[in-house]
Amino acid sequence: MPSSLSPKTPSESEINMTELVIPNDSNILGNVLGGRVMHWMDLAAATAAHRHCNSICVTASIEGMSFFHPIRLGQLAHLRARVVFVGRTSLMVKVIIHSEDMDTGERLKTTEAYLMFVCLGKDGRPRQVPPLNLETQEEREEHARAEQIRKRRLEMIKSQDPFGQETG
Ligand SMILES: CC(C)(COP(=O)(O)OP(=O)(O)OC[C@H]1O[C@@H](n2cnc3c(N)ncnc32)[C@H](O)[C@@H]1OP(=O)(O)O)[C@@H](O)C(=O)NCCC(=O)NCCS
């Protein structure tokens, strides 16, 4: 049986999730609400992170959230989430959404984001995550991109008040 720190590939963590956009998900324009999209992304990404670590992971930050096109009422939203980078106790998951118009079959890339998670042990403390085994050139490029995004985030955190006591 593999140990909990055996390396895993990005595809081993991959989660595919499909949502049908219903009226309760949409705004008065008939487009899905941004907050609903973010909720779906968080769920898909947290599941991919959990699958990679075999342990609960909490969302630490969300980077590069881009909405390229709206997803319309009655369309499908296909989410794909996979781990693209791991640190010591943190990991990054990229989520991409494609819409599908079921009348025409047209698919569009509508949304993407990088979500950082911290893996927690049973004691609630950050716990080491399994290494990531990169197999393809695309995975190596994605990993390098994610590393830059993480670096920028950590620099930003470092330059802020670490105890969140800013009043301004
Ligand atoms: C995320 C959390 C566990 C980090 O705890 P912490 O005591 O700051 O942890 P550490 O300083 O030991 O850092 C642990 C790792 O997280 C990373 N990290 C911490 N805060 C981060 C942030 N805001 N963004 C990205 N990475 C972060 C660190 O770089 C470190 O990574 P590494 O081990 O891979 O090098 C803590 O801030 C927390 O519980 N936040 C609330 C999470 C939450 O409620 N999410 C929403 C619901 S799931």
mmCIF file of N, CA and C in Angstrom, residues 157 160-168:
data_model
loop_
_atom_site.group_PDB
_atom_site.id
_atom_site.type_symbol
_atom_site.label_atom_id
_atom_site.label_comp_id
_atom_site.label_asym_id
_atom_site.label_seq_id
_atom_site.Cartn_x
_atom_site.Cartn_y
_atom_site.Cartn_z
ATOM 1 N N ILE A 157 1.621 38.812 1.250
ATOM 2 C CA ILE A 157 1.289 38.546 2.657
ATOM 3 C C ILE A 157 2.391 39.095 3.563
ATOM 4 N N GLN A 160 2.223 42.698 4.352
ATOM 5 C CA GLN A 160 1.057 43.159 5.120
ATOM 6 C C GLN A 160 1.256 42.891 6.599
ATOM 7 N N ASP A 161 0.343 43.443 7.429
ATOM 8 C CA ASP A 161 0.370 43.191 8.867
ATOM 9 C C ASP A 161 0.091 41.701 9.101
ATOM 10 N N PRO A 162 1.047 40.929 9.655
ATOM 11 C CA PRO A 162 0.853 39.482 9.779
ATOM 12 C C PRO A 162 -0.258 39.094 10.737
ATOM 13 N N PHE A 163 -0.661 40.015 11.635
ATOM 14 C CA PHE A 163 -1.688 39.643 12.611
ATOM 15 C C PHE A 163 -3.059 40.207 12.247
ATOM 16 N N GLY A 164 -3.152 40.772 11.054
ATOM 17 C CA GLY A 164 -4.461 41.239 10.587
ATOM 18 C C GLY A 164 -5.060 42.317 11.475
ATOM 19 N N GLN A 165 -4.168 43.159 12.080
ATOM 20 C CA GLN A 165 -4.688 44.172 12.993
ATOM 21 C C GLN A 165 -4.720 45.554 12.366
ATOM 22 N N GLU A 166 -4.537 45.606 11.033
ATOM 23 C CA GLU A 166 -4.570 46.899 10.361
ATOM 24 C C GLU A 166 -5.932 47.538 10.575
ATOM 25 N N THR A 167 -5.930 48.823 10.778
ATOM 26 C CA THR A 167 -7.211 49.497 10.992
ATOM 27 C C THR A 167 -7.592 50.341 9.783
ATOM 28 N N GLY A 168 -6.606 50.641 8.912
ATOM 29 C CA GLY A 168 -6.879 51.541 7.783
ATOM 30 C C GLY A 168 -7.619 50.876 6.662
#
